[in-house]
XYZ file of C-alpha atoms in Angstrom:
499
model
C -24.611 -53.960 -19.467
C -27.610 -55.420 -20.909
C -28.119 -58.853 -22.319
C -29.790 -59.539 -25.522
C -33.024 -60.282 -24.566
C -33.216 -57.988 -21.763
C -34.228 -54.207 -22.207
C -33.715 -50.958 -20.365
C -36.154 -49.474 -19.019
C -35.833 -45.599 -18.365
C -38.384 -43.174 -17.420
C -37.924 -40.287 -15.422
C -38.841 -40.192 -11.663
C -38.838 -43.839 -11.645
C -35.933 -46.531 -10.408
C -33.790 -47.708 -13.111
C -35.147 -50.921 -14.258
C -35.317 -54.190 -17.028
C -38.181 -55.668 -19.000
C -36.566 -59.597 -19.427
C -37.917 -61.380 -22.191
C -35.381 -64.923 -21.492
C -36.883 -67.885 -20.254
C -33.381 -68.794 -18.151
C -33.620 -65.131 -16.260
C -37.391 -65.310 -15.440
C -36.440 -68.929 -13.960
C -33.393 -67.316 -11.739
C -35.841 -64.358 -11.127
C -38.479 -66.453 -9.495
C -36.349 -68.889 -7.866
C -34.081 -65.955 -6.321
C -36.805 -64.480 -3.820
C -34.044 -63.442 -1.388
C -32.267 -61.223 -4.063
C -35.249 -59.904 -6.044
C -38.553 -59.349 -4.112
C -41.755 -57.613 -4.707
C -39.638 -54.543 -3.428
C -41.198 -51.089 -2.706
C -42.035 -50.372 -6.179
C -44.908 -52.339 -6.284
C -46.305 -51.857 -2.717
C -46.260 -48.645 -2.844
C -48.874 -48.208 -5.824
C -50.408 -51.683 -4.677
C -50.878 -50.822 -1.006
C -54.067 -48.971 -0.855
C -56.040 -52.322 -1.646
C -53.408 -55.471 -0.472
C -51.791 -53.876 2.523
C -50.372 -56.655 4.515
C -51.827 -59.767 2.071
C -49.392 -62.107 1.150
C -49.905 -60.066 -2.620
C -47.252 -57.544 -0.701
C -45.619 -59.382 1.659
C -42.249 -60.588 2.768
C -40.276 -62.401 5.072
C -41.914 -63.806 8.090
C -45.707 -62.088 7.304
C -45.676 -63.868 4.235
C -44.446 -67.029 5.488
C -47.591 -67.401 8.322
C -49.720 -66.507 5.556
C -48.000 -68.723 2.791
C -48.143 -71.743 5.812
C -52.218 -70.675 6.005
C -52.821 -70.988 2.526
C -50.778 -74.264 1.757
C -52.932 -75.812 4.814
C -56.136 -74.384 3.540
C -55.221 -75.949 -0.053
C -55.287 -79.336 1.380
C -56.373 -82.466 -0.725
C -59.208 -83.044 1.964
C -60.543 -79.820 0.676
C -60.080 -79.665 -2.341
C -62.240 -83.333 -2.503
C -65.293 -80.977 -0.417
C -65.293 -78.442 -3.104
C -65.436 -80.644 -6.145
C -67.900 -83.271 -4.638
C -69.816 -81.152 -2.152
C -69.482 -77.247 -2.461
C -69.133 -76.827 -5.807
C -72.031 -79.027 -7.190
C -74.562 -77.710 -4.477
C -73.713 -74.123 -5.370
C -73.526 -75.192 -9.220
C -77.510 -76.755 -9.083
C -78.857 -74.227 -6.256
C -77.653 -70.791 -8.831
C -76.015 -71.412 -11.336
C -78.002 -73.844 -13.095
C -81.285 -71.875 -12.717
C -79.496 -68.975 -14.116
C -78.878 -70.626 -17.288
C -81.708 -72.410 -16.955
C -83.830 -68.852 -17.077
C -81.840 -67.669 -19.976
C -82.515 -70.647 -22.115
C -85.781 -70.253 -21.696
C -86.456 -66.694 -21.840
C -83.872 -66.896 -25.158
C -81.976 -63.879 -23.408
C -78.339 -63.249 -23.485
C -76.449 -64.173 -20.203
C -72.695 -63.051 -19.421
C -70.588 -65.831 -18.849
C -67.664 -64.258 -17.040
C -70.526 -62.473 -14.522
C -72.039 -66.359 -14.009
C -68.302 -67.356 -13.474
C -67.349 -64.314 -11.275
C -70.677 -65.365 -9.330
C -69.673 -69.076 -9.008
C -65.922 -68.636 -7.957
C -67.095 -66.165 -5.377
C -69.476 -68.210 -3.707
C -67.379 -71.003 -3.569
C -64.382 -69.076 -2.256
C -66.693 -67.783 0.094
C -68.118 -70.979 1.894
C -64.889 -72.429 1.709
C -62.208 -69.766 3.422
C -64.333 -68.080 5.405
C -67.610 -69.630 5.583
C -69.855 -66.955 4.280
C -72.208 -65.963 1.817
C -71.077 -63.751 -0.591
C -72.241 -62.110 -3.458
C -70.410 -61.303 -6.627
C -72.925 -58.177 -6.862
C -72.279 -56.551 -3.774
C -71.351 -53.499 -3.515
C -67.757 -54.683 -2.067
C -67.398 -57.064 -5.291
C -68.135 -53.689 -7.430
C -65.560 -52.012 -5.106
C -62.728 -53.963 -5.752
C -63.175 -54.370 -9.322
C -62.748 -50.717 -9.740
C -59.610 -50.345 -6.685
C -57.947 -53.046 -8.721
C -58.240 -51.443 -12.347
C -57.346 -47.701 -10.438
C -53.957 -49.941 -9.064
C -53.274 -51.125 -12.250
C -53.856 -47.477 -13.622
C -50.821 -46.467 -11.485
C -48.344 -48.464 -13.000
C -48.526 -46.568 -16.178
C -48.806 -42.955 -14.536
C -45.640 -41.741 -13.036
C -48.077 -38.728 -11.346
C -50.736 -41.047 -9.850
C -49.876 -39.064 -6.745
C -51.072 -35.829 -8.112
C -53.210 -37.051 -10.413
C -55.513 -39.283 -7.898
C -56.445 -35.790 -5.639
C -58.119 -34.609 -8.672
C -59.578 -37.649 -10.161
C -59.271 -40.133 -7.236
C -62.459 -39.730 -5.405
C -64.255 -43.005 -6.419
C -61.177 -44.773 -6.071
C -60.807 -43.489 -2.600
C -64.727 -44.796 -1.681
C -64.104 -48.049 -3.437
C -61.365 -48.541 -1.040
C -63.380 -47.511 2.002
C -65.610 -50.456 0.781
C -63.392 -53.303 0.524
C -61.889 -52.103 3.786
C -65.040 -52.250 5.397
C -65.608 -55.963 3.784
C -62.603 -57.140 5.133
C -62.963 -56.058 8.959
C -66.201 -57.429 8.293
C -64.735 -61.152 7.432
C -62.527 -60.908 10.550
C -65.260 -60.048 12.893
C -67.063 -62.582 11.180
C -65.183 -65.529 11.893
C -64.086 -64.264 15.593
C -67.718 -64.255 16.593
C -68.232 -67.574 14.791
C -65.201 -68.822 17.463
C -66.423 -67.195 20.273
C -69.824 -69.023 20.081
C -68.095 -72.170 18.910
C -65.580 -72.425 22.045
C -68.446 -71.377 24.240
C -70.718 -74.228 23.355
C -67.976 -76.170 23.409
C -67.259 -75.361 27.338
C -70.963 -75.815 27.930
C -71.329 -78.969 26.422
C -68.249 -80.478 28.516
C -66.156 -80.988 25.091
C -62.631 -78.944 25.795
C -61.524 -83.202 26.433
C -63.319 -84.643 23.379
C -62.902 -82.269 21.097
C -64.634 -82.445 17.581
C -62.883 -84.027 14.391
C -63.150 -80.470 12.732
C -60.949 -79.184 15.881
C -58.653 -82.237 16.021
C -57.848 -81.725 12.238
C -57.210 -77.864 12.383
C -54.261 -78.633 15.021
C -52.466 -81.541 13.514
C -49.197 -80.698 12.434
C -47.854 -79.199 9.153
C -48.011 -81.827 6.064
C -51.159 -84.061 7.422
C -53.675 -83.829 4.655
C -56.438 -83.912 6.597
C -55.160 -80.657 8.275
C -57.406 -77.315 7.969
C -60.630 -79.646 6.912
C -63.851 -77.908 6.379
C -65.614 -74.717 5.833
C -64.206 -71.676 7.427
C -60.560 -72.882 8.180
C -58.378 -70.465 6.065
C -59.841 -67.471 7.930
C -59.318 -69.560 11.409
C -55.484 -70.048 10.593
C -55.367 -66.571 9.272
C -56.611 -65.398 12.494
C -54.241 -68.190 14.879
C -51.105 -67.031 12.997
C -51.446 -63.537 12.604
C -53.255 -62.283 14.879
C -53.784 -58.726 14.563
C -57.814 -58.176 12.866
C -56.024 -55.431 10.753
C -53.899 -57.642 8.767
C -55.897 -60.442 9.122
C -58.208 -58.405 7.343
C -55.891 -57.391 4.440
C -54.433 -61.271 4.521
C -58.608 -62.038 4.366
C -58.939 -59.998 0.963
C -56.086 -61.116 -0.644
C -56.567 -64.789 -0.742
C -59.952 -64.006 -1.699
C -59.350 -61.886 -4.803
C -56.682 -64.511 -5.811
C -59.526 -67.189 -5.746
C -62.063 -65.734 -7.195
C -61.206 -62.787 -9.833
C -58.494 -65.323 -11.513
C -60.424 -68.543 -11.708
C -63.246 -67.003 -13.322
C -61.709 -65.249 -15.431
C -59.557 -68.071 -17.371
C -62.976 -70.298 -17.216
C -64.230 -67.538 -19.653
C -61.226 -67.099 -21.919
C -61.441 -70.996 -22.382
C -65.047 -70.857 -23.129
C -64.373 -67.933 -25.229
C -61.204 -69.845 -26.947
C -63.632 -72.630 -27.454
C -66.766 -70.666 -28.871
C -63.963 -69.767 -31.507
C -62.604 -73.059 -32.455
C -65.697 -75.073 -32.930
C -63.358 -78.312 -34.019
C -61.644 -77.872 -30.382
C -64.861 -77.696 -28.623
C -66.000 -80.865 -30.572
C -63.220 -83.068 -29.210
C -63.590 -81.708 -25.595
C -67.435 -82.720 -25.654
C -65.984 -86.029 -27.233
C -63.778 -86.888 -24.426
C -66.206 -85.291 -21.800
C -69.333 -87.707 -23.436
C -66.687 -90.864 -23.605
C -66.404 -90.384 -19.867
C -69.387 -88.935 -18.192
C -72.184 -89.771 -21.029
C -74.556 -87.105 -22.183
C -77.126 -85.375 -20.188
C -79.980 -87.112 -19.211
C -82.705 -84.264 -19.541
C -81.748 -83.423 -23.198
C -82.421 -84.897 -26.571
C -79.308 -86.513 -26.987
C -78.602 -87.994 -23.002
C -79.351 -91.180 -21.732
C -76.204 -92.042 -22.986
C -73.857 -94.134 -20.920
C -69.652 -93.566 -20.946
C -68.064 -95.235 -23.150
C -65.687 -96.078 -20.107
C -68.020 -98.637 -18.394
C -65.542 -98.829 -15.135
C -66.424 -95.786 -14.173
C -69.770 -95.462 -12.145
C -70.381 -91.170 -12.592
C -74.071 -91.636 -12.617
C -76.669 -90.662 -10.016
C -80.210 -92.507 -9.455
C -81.715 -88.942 -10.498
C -80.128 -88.214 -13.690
C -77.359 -86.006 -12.506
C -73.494 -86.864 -12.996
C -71.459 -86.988 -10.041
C -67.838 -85.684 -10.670
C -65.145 -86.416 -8.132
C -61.565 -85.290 -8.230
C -60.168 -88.498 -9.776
C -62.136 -88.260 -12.576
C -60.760 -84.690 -13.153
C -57.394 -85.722 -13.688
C -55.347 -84.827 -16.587
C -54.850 -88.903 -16.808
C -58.833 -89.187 -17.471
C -59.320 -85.776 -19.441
C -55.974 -84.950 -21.146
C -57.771 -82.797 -24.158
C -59.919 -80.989 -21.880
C -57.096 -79.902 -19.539
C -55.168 -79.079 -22.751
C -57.386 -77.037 -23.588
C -57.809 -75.276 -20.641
C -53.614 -74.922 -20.464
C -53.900 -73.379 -23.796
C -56.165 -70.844 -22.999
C -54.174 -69.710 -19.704
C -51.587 -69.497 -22.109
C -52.936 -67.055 -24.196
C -54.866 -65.055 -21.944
C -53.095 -65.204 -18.806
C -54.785 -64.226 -15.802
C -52.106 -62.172 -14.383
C -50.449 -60.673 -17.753
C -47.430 -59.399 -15.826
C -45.146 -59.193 -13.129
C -42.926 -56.732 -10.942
C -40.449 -57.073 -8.933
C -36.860 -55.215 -7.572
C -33.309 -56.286 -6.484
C -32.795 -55.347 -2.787
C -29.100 -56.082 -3.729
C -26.502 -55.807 -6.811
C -27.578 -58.640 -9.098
C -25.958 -60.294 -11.919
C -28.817 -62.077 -14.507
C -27.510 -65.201 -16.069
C -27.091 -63.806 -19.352
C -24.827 -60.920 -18.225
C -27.133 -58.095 -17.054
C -25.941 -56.174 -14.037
C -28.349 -54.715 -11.846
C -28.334 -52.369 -9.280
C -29.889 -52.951 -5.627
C -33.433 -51.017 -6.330
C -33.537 -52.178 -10.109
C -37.187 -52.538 -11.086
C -37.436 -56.243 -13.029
C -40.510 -56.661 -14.894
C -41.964 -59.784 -17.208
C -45.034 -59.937 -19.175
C -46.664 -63.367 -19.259
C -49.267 -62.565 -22.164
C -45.883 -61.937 -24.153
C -43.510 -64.806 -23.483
C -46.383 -67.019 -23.863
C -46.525 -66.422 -27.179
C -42.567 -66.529 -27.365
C -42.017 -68.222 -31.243
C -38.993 -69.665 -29.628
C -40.779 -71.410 -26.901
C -43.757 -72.308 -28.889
C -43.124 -72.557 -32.231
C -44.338 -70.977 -35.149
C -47.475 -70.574 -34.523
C -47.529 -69.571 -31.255
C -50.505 -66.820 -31.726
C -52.896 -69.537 -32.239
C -55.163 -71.858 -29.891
C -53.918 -74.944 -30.198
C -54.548 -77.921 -27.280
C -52.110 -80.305 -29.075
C -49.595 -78.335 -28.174
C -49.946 -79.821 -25.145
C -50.404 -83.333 -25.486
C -48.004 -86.582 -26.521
C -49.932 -88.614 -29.085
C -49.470 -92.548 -29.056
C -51.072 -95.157 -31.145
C -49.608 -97.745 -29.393
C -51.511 -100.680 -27.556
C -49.793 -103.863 -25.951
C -52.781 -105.759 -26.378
C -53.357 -105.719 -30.071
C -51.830 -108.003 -32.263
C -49.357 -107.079 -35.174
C -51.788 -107.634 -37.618
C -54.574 -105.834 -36.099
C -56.091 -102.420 -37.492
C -54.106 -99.288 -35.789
C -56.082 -98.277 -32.608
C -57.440 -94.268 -32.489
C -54.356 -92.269 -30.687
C -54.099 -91.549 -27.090
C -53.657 -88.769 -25.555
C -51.137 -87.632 -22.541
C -51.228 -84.538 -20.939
C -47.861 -82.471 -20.379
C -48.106 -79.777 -18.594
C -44.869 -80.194 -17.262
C -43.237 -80.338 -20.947
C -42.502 -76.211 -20.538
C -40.583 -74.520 -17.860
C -41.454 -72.293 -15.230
C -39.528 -69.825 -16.899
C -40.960 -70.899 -19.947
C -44.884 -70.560 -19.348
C -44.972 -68.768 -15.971
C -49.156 -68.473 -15.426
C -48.599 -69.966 -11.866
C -45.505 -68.437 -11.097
C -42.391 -70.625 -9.594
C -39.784 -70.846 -6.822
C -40.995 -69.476 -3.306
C -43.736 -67.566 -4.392
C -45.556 -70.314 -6.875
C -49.461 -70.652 -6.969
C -50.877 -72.010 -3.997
C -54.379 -72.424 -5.744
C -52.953 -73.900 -8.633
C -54.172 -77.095 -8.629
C -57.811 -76.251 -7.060
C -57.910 -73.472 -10.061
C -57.262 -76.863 -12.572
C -59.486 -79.248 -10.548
C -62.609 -75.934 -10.351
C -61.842 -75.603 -14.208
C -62.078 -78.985 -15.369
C -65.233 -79.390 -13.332
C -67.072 -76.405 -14.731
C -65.844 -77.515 -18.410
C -67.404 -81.215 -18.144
C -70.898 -79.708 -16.360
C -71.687 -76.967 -18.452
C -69.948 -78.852 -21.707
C -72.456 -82.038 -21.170
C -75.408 -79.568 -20.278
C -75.320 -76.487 -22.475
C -75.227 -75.747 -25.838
C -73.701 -72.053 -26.310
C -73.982 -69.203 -29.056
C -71.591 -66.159 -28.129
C -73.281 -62.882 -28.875
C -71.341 -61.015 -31.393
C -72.693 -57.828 -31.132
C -69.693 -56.016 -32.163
C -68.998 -53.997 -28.493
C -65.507 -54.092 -26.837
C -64.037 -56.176 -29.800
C -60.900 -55.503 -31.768
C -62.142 -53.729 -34.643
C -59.501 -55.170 -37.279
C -59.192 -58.949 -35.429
C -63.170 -59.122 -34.368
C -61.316 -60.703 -31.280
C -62.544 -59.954 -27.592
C -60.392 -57.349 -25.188
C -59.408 -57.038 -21.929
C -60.301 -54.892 -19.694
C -57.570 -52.616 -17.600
C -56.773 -54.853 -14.563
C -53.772 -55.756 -12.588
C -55.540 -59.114 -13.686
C -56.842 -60.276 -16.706
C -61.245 -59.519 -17.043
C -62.856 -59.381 -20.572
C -64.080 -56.058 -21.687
C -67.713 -55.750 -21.468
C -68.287 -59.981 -20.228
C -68.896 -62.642 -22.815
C -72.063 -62.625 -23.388
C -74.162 -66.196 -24.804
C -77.487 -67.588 -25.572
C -77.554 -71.052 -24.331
C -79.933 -74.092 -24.623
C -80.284 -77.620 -23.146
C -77.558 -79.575 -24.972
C -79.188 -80.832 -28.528
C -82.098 -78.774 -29.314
């Protein structure tokens, strides 16, 4: 029996499955992790590239690696990226890259400058390396990950991949290679580490860094510093083979998602010129403008706050990222994961008979499956005009102020951010129950940065040159992904802000 807003699914050779289109069942879905897993469905197309990582895992693997991530995701580290990793790599590449393109007058692909950032910064952070968004592993995975999500629509991917699978099958061999390389990486890193360490006569009086990495489960200032999600990866699992795969997963998650909902918002922005406007507003009223462009030398119009450096450049810590100090900018950023979800949609399968809350019976082996891009853009959820880019949507407005009197002229509104006001079931872009986000709050805190920075900097133009656009909507596509990338980049001429 199948409930109203649930739907069969029946195709031959497959498992007998549900597309669910009910904000109550996706809740009990994601909340019911012992009942309906990721399931063999799903690992056996996703294998080839996630393996072991937590992506695939279950029980007792994905615990240790779940514990490794939520101790990796720390607030200590999360304050090193946004006021130390993320502005270095920002000024040393980023910066210069734009910088080069305004000058030269060329077109430069925002999602590639994003990929680049995100990748960096994932880099130094988890496993303290350098790596490139252009390397040939980088390439690699891009194309293993749209190949996986190729086998979700092809029942035959088995037969079809020995005639057509070749560069699928090398791609793999690539990221394979990268991730033994990240494991044998970091081991030699602790090999040297422990051996100066015994040399030095410090095994008693052992370094802060050390001390920090063993303190128990919950401490903040646990897993502190550059390196340390590779280092737990390695203490809990063990084994350099699923290390590896463990290594690969947390890294795609970082990087390939982040990046690409910093260029959807851009992109939702570049679109909605009137949005844009009141980000800069809010951005301006808290940061000032620029200093090196026509309009900057202009202080915040929140004089408590002290954001300015003795050489021009804005310092940006995590407080001041806070939906509390930026509520339209982090609206806006909600409202573009909302319409162009990273991760457009889910799988996963009963290991057990399961009753849904609105009356569906499922077998044990029942494939469930959700699309994201659709329910957020549920009328029921979100109103009529659920199809459009709308920040408000996400916001309480009050006029209010205790310190005027009654007779005084009504203040400009206020703005709260509520990104609670919608339910996990409701808007699902970080997932819920067991399995929610773990970088969900350094994805807001890495978004919000790169909006203020390149908002107060940049002026931006996109480049409508017609390629890998709807031809009836003129709107930008996606590209096949088990994620969501734009077809073809979003590419922009940018100047200094004001000229």
């Amino acid at each position: 029996m199948f409930g109203r807003e649930t739907f069969e699914i029946s195709v031959p050779s497959l498992p007998p499955g549900v597309v669910i289109n009910s904000p109550q069942v996706l809740d009990y879905v994601l909340k019911n992790e012992a009942a309906i897993t990721k399931g063999d469905f799903f690992r056996e197309r996703s294998w080839d590239l996630f393996g072991y990582g937590i992506i695939n895992a279950s029980g007792e693997l994905w615990r240790a690696q779940r514990k490794a991530g939520l101790k990796f995701f720390s607030g200590t580290n999360l304050d090193i990226m946004i006021e130390d990793v993320l502005p270095e790599i920002y000024q040393a590449s980023t910066r210069n890259v734009l910088s080069q393109a305004a000058q030269d007058r060329s077109a430069v692909d925002l999602q590639k400058i994003f990929h680049d950032l995100t990748t960096t910064v994932v880099g130094h952070m988890a496993y303290d390396m350098e790596i490139d968004a252009s390397s040939p592993f980088s390439k690699a995975f891009d194309h293993a990950s749209s190949q996986i999500g190729l086998r979700f629509q092809n029942p035959l991917y088995r037969f079809t991949e020995i005639f057509t699978g070749s560069s699928f099958r090398a791609a793999l061999v690539e990221v394979k290679r990268f991730g033994r390389q990240i494991v044998s990486e970091a081991r030699k890193r602790r090999a040297r580490e422990a051996f100066e360490s015994l040399i030095t006569n410090t095994s008693e009086d052992e370094t802060k860094l050390e001390q920090q990495r063993k303190q128990p489960d919950g401490d903040d200032e646990s897993g502190l510093g550059f390196g340390t999600l590779i280092d737990s990866l390695i203490e809990s699992l063990g084994d350099p083979k699923i290390v590896a795969d463990a290594a690969l997963n947390f890294l795609s998650a970082g990087r390939d998602t982040t990046a690409q909902s910093l260029t959807w918002t851009f992109y939702a922005l570049l679109r909605h010129p009137e949005a844009l406007k009141r980000v800069r507003e809010e951005i301006d009223s808290k940061f000032g403008t620029a200093p090196d462009t026509p309009m900057g030398n202009q202080p915040p119009a929140d004089d408590t706050m002290d954001n300015e450096r003795e050489d021009g450049d804005v310092e940006i810590d995590v407080a001041a990222l806070q939906p509390t100090s930026l509520p339209y900018t982090m609206a806006t950023f909600y409202e573009a994961l909302r319409l162009y979800p990273p991760v457009p949609f889910e799988i996963k399968q009963t290991n057990q008979p399961v009753t849904l809350p609105d009356g569906t019976s499922l077998p044990a082996g029942a494939i469930v499956v959700w699309c994201i891009w659709a329910l957020n853009r549920s009328f029921s959820t979100f109103g009529e005009d659920a199809h459009s880019f709308r920040p408000e949507r996400w916001l309480e407005t009050s006029t209010s102020n205790p310190h005027l009197d009654a007779d005084t002229a009504t203040p400009p509104p206020t703005f709260k951010f509520t990104g609670a006001r919608f339910s996990v079931g409701e808007f699902a872009v970080f997932n819920g129950g067991p399995r929610s986000c773990l970088g969900k709050k350094m994805a807001e805190l890495m978004g919000a940065w790169v909006l203020v920075r390149m908002l107060r900097d940049w002026d931006l133009d996109e480049v409508n040159d017609g390629l890998n656009m709807d031809p009836s909507s003129s709107q930008r596509r996606s590209a096949n992904s088990l994620t969501l990338p734009m077809q073809g980049g979003l590419p922009v001429r940018v100047r200094l802000r004001g000229r």
